[in-house]
Short mmCIF file of the C-alpha atoms (twelve columns), coordinates in Angstrom:
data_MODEL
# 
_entry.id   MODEL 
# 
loop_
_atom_site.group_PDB 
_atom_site.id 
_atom_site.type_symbol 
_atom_site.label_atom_id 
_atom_site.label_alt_id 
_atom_site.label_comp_id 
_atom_site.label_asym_id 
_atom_site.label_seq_id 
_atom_site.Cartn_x 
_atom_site.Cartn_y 
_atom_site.Cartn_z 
_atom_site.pdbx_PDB_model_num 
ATOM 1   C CA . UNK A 1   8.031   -117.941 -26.600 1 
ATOM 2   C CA . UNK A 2   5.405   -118.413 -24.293 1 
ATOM 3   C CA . UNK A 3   5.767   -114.341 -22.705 1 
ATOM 4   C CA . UNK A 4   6.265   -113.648 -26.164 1 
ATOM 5   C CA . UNK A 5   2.809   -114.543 -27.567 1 
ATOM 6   C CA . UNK A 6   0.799   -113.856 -24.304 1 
ATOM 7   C CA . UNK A 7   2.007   -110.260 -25.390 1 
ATOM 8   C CA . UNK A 8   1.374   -110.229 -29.035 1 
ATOM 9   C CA . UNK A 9   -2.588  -111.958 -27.750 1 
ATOM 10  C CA . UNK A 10  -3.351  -108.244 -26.160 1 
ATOM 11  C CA . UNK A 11  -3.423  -106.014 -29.711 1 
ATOM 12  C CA . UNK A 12  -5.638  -102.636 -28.087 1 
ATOM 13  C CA . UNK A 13  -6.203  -101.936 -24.554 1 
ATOM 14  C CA . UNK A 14  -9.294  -100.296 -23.851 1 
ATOM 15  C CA . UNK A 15  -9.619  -97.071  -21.679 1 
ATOM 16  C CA . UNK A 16  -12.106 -96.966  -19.189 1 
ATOM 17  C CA . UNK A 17  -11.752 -93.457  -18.604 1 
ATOM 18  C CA . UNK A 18  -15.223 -92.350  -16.818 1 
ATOM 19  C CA . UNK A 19  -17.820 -95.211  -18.680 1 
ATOM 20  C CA . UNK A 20  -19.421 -95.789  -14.897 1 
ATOM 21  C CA . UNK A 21  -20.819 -91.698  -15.048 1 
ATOM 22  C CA . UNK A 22  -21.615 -91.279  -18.690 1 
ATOM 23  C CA . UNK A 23  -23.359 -87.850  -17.249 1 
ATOM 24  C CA . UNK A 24  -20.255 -86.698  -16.883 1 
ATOM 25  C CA . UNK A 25  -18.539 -87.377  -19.968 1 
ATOM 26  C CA . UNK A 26  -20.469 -84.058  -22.235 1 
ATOM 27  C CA . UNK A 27  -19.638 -81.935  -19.756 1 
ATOM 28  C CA . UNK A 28  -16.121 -82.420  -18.998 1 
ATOM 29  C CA . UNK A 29  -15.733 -82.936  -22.980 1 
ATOM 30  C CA . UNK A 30  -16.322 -79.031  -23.039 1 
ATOM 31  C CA . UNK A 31  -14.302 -77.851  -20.218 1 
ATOM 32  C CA . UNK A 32  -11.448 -79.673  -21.451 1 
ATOM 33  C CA . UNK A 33  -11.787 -79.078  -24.944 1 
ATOM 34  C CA . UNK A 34  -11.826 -75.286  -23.711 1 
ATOM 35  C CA . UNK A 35  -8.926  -75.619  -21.606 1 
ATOM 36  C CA . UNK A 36  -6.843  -76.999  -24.423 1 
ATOM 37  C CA . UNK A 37  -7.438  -74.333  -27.027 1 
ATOM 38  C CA . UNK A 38  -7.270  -71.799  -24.283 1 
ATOM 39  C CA . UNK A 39  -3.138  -74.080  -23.721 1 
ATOM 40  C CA . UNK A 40  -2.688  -74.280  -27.328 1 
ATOM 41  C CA . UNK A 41  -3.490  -70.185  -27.257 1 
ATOM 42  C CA . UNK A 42  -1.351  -68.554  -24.684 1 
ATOM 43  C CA . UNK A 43  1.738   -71.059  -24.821 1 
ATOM 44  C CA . UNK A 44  1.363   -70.958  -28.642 1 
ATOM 45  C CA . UNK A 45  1.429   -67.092  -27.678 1 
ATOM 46  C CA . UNK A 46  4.670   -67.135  -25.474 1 
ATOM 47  C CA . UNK A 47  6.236   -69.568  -28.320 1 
ATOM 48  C CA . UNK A 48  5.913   -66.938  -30.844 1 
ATOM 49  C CA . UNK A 49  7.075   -63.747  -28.744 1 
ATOM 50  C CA . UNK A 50  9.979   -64.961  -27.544 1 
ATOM 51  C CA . UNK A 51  10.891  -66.330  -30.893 1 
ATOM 52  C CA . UNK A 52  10.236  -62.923  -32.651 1 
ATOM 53  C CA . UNK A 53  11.188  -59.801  -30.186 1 
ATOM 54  C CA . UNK A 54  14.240  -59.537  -30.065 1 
ATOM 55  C CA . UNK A 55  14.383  -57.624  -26.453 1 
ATOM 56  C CA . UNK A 56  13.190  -61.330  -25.407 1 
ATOM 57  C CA . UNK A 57  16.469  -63.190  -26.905 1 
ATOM 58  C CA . UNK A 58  17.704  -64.149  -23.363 1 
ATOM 59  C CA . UNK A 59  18.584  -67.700  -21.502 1 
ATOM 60  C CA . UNK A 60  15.727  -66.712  -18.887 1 
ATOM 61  C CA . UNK A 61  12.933  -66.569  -22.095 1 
ATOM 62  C CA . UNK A 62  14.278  -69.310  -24.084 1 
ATOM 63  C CA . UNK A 63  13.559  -70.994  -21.218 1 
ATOM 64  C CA . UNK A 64  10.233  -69.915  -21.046 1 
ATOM 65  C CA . UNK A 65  9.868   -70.585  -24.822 1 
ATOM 66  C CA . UNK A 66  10.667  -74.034  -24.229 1 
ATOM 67  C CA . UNK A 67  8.548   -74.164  -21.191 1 
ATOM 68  C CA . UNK A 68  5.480   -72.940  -23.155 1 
ATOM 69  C CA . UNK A 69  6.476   -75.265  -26.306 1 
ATOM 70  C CA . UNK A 70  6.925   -78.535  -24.180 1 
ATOM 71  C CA . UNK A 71  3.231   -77.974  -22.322 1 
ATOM 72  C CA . UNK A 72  1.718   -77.622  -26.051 1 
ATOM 73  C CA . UNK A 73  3.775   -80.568  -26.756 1 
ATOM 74  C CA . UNK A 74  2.488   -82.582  -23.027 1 
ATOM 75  C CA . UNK A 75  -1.617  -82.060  -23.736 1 
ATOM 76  C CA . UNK A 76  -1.385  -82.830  -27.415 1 
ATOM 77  C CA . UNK A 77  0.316   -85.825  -26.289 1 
ATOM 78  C CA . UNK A 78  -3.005  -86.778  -24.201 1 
ATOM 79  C CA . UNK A 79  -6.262  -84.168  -24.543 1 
ATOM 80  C CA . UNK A 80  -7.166  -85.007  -28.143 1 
ATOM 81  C CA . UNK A 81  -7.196  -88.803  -26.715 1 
ATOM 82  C CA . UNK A 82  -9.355  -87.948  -23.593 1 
ATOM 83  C CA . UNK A 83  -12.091 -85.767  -25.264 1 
ATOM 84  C CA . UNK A 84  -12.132 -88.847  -28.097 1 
ATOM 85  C CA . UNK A 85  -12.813 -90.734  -25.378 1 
ATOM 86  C CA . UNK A 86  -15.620 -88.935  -24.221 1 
ATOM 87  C CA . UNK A 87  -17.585 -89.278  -27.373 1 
ATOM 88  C CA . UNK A 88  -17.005 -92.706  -28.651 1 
ATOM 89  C CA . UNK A 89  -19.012 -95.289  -26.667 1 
ATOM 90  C CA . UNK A 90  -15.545 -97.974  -27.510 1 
ATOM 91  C CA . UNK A 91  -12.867 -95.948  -26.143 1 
ATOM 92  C CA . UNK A 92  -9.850  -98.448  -27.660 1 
ATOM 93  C CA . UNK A 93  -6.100  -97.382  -28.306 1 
ATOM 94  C CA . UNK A 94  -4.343  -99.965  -30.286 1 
ATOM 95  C CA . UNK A 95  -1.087  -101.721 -28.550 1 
ATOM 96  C CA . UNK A 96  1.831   -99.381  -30.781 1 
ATOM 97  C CA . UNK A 97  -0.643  -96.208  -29.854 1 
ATOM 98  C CA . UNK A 98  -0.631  -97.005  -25.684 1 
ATOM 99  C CA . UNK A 99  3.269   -97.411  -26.565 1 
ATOM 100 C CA . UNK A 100 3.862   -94.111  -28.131 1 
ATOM 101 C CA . UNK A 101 1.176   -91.701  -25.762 1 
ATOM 102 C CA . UNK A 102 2.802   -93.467  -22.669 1 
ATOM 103 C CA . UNK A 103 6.194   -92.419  -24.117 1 
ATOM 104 C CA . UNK A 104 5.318   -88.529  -25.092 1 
ATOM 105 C CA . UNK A 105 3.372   -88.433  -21.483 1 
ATOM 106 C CA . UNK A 106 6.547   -89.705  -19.759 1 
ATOM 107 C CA . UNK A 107 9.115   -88.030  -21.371 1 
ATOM 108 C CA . UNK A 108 7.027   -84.346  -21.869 1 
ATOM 109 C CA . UNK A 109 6.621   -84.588  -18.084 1 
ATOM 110 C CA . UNK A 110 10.367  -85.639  -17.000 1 
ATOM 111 C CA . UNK A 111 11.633  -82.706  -19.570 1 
ATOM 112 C CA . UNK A 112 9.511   -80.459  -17.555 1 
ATOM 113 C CA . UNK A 113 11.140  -81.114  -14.204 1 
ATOM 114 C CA . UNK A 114 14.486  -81.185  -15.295 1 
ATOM 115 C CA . UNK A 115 13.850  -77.689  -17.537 1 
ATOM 116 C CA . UNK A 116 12.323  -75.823  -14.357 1 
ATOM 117 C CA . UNK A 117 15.575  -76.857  -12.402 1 
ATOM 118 C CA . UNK A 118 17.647  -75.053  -15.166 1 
ATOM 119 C CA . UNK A 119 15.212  -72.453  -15.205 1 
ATOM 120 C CA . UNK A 120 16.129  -71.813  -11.293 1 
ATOM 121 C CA . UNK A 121 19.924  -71.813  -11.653 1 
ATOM 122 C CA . UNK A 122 19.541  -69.357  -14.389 1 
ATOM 123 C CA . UNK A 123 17.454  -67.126  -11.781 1 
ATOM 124 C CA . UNK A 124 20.231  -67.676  -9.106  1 
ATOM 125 C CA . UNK A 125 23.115  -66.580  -11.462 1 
ATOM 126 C CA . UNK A 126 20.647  -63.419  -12.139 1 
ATOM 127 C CA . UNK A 127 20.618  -62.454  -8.863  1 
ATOM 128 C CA . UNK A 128 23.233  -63.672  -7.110  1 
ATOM 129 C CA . UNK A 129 26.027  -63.492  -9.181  1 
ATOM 130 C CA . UNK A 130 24.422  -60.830  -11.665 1 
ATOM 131 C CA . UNK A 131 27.816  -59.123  -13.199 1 
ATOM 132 C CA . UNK A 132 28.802  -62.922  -14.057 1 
ATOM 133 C CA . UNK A 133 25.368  -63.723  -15.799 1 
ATOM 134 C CA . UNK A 134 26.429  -63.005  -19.500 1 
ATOM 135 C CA . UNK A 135 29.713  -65.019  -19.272 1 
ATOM 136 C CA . UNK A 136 27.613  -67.891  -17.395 1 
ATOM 137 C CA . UNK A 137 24.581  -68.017  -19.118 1 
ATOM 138 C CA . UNK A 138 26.081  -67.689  -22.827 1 
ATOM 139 C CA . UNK A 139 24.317  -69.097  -25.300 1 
ATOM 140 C CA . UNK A 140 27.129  -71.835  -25.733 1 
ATOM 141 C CA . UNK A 141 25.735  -72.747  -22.199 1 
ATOM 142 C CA . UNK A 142 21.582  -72.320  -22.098 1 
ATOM 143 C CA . UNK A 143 21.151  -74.100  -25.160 1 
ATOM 144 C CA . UNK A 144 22.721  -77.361  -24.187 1 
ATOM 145 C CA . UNK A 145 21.047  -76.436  -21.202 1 
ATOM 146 C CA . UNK A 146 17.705  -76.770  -22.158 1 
ATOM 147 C CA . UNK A 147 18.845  -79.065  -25.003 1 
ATOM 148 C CA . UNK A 148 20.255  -81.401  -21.912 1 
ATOM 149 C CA . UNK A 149 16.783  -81.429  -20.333 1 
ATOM 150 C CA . UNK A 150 14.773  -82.497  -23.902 1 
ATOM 151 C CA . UNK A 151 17.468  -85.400  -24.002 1 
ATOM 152 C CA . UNK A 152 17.024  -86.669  -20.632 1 
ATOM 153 C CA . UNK A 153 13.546  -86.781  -20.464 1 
ATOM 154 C CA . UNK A 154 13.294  -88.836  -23.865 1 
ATOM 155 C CA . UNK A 155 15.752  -91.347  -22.650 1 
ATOM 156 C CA . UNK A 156 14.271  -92.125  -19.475 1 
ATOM 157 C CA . UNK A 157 10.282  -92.039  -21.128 1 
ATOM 158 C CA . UNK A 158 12.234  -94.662  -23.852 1 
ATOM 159 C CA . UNK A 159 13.372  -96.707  -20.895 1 
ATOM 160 C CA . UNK A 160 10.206  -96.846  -19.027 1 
ATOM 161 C CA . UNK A 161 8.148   -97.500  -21.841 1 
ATOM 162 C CA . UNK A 162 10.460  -100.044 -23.240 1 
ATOM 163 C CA . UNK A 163 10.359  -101.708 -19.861 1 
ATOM 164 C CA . UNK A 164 6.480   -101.459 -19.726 1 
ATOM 165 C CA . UNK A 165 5.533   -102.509 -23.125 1 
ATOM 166 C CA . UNK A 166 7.967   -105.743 -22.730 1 
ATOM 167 C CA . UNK A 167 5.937   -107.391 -19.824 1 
ATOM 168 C CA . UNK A 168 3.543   -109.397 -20.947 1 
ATOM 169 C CA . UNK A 169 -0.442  -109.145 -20.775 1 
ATOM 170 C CA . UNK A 170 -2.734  -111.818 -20.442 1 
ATOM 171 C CA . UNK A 171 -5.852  -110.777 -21.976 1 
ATOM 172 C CA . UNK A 172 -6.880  -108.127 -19.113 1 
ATOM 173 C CA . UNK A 173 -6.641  -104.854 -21.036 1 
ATOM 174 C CA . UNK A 174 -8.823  -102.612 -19.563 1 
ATOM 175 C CA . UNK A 175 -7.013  -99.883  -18.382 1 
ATOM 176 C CA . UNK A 176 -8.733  -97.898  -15.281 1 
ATOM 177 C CA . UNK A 177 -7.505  -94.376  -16.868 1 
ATOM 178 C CA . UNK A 178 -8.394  -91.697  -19.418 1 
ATOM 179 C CA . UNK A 179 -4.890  -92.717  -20.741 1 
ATOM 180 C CA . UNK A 180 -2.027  -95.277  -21.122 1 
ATOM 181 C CA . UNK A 181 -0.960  -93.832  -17.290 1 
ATOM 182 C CA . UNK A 182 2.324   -96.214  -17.193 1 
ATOM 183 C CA . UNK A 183 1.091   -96.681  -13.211 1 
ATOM 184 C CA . UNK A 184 -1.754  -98.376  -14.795 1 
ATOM 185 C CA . UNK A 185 -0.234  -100.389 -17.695 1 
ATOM 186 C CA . UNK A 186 1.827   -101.918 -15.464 1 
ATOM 187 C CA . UNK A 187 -0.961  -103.468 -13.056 1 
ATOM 188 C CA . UNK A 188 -2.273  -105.317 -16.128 1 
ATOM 189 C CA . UNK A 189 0.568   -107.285 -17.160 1 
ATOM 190 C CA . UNK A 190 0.874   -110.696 -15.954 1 
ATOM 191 C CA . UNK A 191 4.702   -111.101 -15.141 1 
ATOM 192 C CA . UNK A 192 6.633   -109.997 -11.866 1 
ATOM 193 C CA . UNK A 193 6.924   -105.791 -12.362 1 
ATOM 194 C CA . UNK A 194 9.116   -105.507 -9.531  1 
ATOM 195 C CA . UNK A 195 12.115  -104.102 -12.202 1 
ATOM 196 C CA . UNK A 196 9.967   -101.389 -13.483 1 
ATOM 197 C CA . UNK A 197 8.824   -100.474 -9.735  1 
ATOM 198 C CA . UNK A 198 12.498  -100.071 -8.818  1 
ATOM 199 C CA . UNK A 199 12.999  -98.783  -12.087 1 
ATOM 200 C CA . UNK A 200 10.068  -96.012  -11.683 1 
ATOM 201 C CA . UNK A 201 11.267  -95.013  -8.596  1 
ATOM 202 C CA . UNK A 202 15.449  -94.348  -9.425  1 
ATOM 203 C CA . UNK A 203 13.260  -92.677  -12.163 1 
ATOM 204 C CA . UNK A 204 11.368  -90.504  -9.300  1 
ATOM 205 C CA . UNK A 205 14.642  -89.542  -7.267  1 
ATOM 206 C CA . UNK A 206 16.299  -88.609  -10.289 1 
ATOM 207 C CA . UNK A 207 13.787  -86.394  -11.919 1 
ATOM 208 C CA . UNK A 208 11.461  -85.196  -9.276  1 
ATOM 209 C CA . UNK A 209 13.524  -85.216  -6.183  1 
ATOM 210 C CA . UNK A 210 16.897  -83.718  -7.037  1 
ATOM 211 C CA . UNK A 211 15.254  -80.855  -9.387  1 
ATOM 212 C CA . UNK A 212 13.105  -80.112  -6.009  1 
ATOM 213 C CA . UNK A 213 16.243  -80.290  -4.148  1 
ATOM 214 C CA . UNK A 214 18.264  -78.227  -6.473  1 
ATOM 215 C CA . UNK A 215 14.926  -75.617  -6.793  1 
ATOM 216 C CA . UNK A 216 14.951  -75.071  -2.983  1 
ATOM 217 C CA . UNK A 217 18.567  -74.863  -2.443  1 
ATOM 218 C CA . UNK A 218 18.758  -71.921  -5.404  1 
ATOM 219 C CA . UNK A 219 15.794  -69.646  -3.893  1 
ATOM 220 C CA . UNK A 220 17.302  -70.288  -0.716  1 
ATOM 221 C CA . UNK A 221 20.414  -68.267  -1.890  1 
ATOM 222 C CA . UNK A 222 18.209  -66.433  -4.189  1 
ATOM 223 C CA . UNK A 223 16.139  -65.219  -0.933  1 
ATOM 224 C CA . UNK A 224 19.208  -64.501  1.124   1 
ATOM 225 C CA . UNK A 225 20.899  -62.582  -1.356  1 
ATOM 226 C CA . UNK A 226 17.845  -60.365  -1.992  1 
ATOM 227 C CA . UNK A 227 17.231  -59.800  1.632   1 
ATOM 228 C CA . UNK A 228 20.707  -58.418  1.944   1 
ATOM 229 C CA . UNK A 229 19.658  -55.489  -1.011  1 
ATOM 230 C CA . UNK A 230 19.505  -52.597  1.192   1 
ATOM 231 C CA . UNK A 231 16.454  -50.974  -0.766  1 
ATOM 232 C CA . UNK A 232 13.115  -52.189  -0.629  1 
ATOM 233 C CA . UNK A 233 12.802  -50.938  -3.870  1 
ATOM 234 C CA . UNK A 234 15.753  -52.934  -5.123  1 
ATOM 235 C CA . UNK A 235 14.349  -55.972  -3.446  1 
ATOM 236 C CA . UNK A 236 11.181  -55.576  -5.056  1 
ATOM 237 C CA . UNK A 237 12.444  -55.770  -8.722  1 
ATOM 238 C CA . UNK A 238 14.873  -58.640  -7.781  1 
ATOM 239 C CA . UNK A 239 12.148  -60.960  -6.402  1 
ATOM 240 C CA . UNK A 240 10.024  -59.608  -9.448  1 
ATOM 241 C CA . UNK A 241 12.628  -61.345  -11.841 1 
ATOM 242 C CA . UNK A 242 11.998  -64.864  -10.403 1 
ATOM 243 C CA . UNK A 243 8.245   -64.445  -8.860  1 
ATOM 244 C CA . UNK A 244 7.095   -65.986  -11.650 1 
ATOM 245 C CA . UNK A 245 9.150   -69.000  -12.345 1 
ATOM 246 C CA . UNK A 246 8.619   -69.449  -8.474  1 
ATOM 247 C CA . UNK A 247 4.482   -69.405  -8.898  1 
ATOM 248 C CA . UNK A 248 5.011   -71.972  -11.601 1 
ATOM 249 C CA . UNK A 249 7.362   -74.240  -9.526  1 
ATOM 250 C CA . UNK A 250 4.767   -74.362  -6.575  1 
ATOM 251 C CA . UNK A 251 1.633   -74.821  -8.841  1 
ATOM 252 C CA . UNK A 252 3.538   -77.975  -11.130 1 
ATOM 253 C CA . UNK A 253 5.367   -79.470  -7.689  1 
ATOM 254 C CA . UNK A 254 2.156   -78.745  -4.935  1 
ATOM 255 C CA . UNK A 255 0.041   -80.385  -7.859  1 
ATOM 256 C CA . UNK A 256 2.060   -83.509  -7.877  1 
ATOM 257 C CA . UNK A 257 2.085   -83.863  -4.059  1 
ATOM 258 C CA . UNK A 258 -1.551  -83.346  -3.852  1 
ATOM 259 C CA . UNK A 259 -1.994  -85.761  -6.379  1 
ATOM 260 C CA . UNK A 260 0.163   -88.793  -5.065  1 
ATOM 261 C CA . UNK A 261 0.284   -87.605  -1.510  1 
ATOM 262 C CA . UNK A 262 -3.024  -87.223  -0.037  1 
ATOM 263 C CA . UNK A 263 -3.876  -90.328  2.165   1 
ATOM 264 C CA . UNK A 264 -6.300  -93.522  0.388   1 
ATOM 265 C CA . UNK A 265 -9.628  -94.072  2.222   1 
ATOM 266 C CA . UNK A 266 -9.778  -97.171  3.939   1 
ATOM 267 C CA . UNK A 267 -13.337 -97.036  3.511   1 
ATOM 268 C CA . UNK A 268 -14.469 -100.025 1.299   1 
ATOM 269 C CA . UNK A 269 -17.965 -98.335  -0.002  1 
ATOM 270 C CA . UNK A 270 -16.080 -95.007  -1.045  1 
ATOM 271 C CA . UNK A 271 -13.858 -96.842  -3.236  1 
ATOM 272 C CA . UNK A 272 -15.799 -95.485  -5.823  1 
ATOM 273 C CA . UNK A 273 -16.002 -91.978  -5.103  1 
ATOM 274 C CA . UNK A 274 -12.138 -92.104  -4.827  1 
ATOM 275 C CA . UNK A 275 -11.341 -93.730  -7.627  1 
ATOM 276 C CA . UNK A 276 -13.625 -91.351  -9.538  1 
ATOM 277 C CA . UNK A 277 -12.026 -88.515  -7.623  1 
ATOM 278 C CA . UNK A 278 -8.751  -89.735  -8.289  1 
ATOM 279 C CA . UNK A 279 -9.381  -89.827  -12.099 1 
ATOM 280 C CA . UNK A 280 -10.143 -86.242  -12.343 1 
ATOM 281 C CA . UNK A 281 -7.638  -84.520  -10.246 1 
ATOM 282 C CA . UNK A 282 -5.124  -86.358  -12.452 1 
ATOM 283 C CA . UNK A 283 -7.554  -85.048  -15.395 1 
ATOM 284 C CA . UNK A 284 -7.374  -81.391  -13.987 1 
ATOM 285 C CA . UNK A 285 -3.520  -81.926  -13.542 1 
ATOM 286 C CA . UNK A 286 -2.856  -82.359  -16.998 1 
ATOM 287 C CA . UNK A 287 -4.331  -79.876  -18.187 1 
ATOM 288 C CA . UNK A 288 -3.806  -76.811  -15.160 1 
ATOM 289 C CA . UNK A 289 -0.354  -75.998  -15.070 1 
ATOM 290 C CA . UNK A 290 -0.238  -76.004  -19.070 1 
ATOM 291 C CA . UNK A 291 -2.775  -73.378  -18.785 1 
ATOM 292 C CA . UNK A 292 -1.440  -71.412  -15.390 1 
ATOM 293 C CA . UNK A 293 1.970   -71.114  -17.055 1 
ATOM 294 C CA . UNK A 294 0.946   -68.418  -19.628 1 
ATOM 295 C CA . UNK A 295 -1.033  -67.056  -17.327 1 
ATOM 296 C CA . UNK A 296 1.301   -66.597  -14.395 1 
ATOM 297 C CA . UNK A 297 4.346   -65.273  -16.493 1 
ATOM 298 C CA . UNK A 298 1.483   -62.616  -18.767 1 
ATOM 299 C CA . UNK A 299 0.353   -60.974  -15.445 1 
ATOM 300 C CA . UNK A 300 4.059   -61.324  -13.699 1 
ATOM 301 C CA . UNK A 301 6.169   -60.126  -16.461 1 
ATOM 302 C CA . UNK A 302 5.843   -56.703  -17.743 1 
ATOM 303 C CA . UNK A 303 8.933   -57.643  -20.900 1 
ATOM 304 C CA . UNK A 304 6.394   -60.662  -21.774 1 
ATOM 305 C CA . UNK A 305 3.125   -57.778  -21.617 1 
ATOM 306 C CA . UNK A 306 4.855   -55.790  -23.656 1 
ATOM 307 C CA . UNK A 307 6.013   -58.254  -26.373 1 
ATOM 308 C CA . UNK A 308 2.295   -59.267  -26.203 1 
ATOM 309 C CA . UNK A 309 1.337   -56.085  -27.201 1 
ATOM 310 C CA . UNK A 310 3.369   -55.225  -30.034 1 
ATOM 311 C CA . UNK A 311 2.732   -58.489  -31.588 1 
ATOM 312 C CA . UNK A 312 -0.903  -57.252  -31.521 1 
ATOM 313 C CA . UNK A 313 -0.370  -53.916  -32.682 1 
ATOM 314 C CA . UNK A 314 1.369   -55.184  -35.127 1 
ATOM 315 C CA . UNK A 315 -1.216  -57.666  -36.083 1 
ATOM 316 C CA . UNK A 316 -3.714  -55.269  -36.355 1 
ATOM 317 C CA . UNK A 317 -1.721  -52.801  -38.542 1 
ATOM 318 C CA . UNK A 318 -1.068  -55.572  -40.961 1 
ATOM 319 C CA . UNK A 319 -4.890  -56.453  -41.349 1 
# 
């Protein structure tokens, strides 16, 4: 009873976001709010072609279309939060709201690891076992597929945030984030968190190091197999088919690492400067891949150009 009400006590947390350099604030309030339409723009793009031409109706760009729906999906989860944030002088979220952000945060970005691991087998069937492709890559096959992914990423972001929202908080609930970061809910609460610390890192193994693991071992046949084309033509349109999803993988993945694995000063009087740098590379990180992804596969992908294209010609010739 006693866990029980210390819990219920704690009604809003309130995010502290960047309230020490209120300079800041109307200035990163436009670059984000610009970054988001330009997300909500190009994926909303890629969501639409490869939903309407046809000549796009294959397991490689329903992947994509998932890809590009889940990132508009991952920043509406957060932005709209953040630039609130930058113009209210309270910046609150009530308990249920922390609850449900943590969980779309969580499971948009676990669905996104597991997705580009599909995403690589279906290149590796491409290329290395091309005459197999259609009988592999059915549609009875990438739909679960991707289906699979969209599952598993809800039930773990269900777990952790059950597990989170559980412990109980003893009247300390300012969080020192832009959002309800579960890293950061959890050094509030007032109970031992050493479950959701093991829990968080199964969580880690499962859906950051095995899709890794899975990623490198497929280009690694991927990249043997294409070497082995005798033309350099021939080479150059295989590698062309998975350039892309390979640009992607290193911007989402080298993100990450940079994020969580560049070394903490020990330096006592830049605790400040780190903590304010660490707030806005995990700002940025939100926010870049979401907007690199239409990019990347636009410029990469001559089928995706071309779809582009004719949905603005046709566009055009309707007005």
């Amino acid at each position: 009873m006693g866990s029980a009400n210390q819990t219920a006590s704690v009604t809003e947390f309130i995010l502290l976001g960047l309230s020490a350099h209120l300079k800041l604030e109307k200035t990163f309030f436009v670059l984000i709010l610009l970054t988001y339409l330009l997300i909500l723009l190009g994926n909303g793009v890629l969501v639409l072609v490869t939903v309407s031409d046809s000549h796009l109706h294959t397991p490689m760009y329903f992947f994509l279309g998932n890809l590009s729906f889940l990132d508009i999906c991952y920043t509406t989860s957060s932005v709209p939060l953040i630039l609130d944030s930058f113009l209210t002088p309270r910046k609150t979220i009530s308990f249920s709201g922390c609850a449900v952000q943590m969980f779309l945060s969580f499971a948009m970005g676990a669905t996104e690891c597991v997705l580009l691991g599909m995403m690589a087998f279906d290149r590796y069937v491409a290329i290395c076992n091309p005459l197999r492709y259609p009988m592999v890559m059915s549609k009875a096959a990438y739909v679960p597929m991707a289906a699979g992914s969209w599952a598993a990423g809800s039930t773990t972001a269900m777990m952790q945030t059950s597990l989170a929202m559980q412990l109980p908080f003893c009247g300390d609930n300012v969080i020192n984030h832009f959002t309800c970061e579960i890293l950061a809910v959890l050094k509030l609460a007032c109970a031992d968190i050493s479950i959701n610390v093991i829990s968080m890192g199964v969580t880690n193994v499962i859906f950051l190091g095995v899709p890794v693991l899975f990623i490198l071992v497929s280009y690694i046949f991927i990249l043997t197999t294409i070497l082995r084309i005798p033309s350099a033509e021939g080479r150059k349109k295989a590698f062309s088919t998975c350039s892309a999803h390979l640009t992607v993988v290193v911007v989402f993945y080298g993100t990450i690492l940079f994020m969580y694995g560049k070394p903490k000063s020990k330096d006592p009087l830049g605790a400040d400067k780190q903590d304010l740098a660490d707030k806005l590379i995990s700002l940025f990180y939100g926010v870049l891949t979401p907007m690199l992804n239409p990019i990347i596969y636009s410029l990469r992908n001559k089928d995706v150009k071309a779809a582009v294209r004719n949905l603005v010609s046709e566009k055009h010739f309707t007005w």
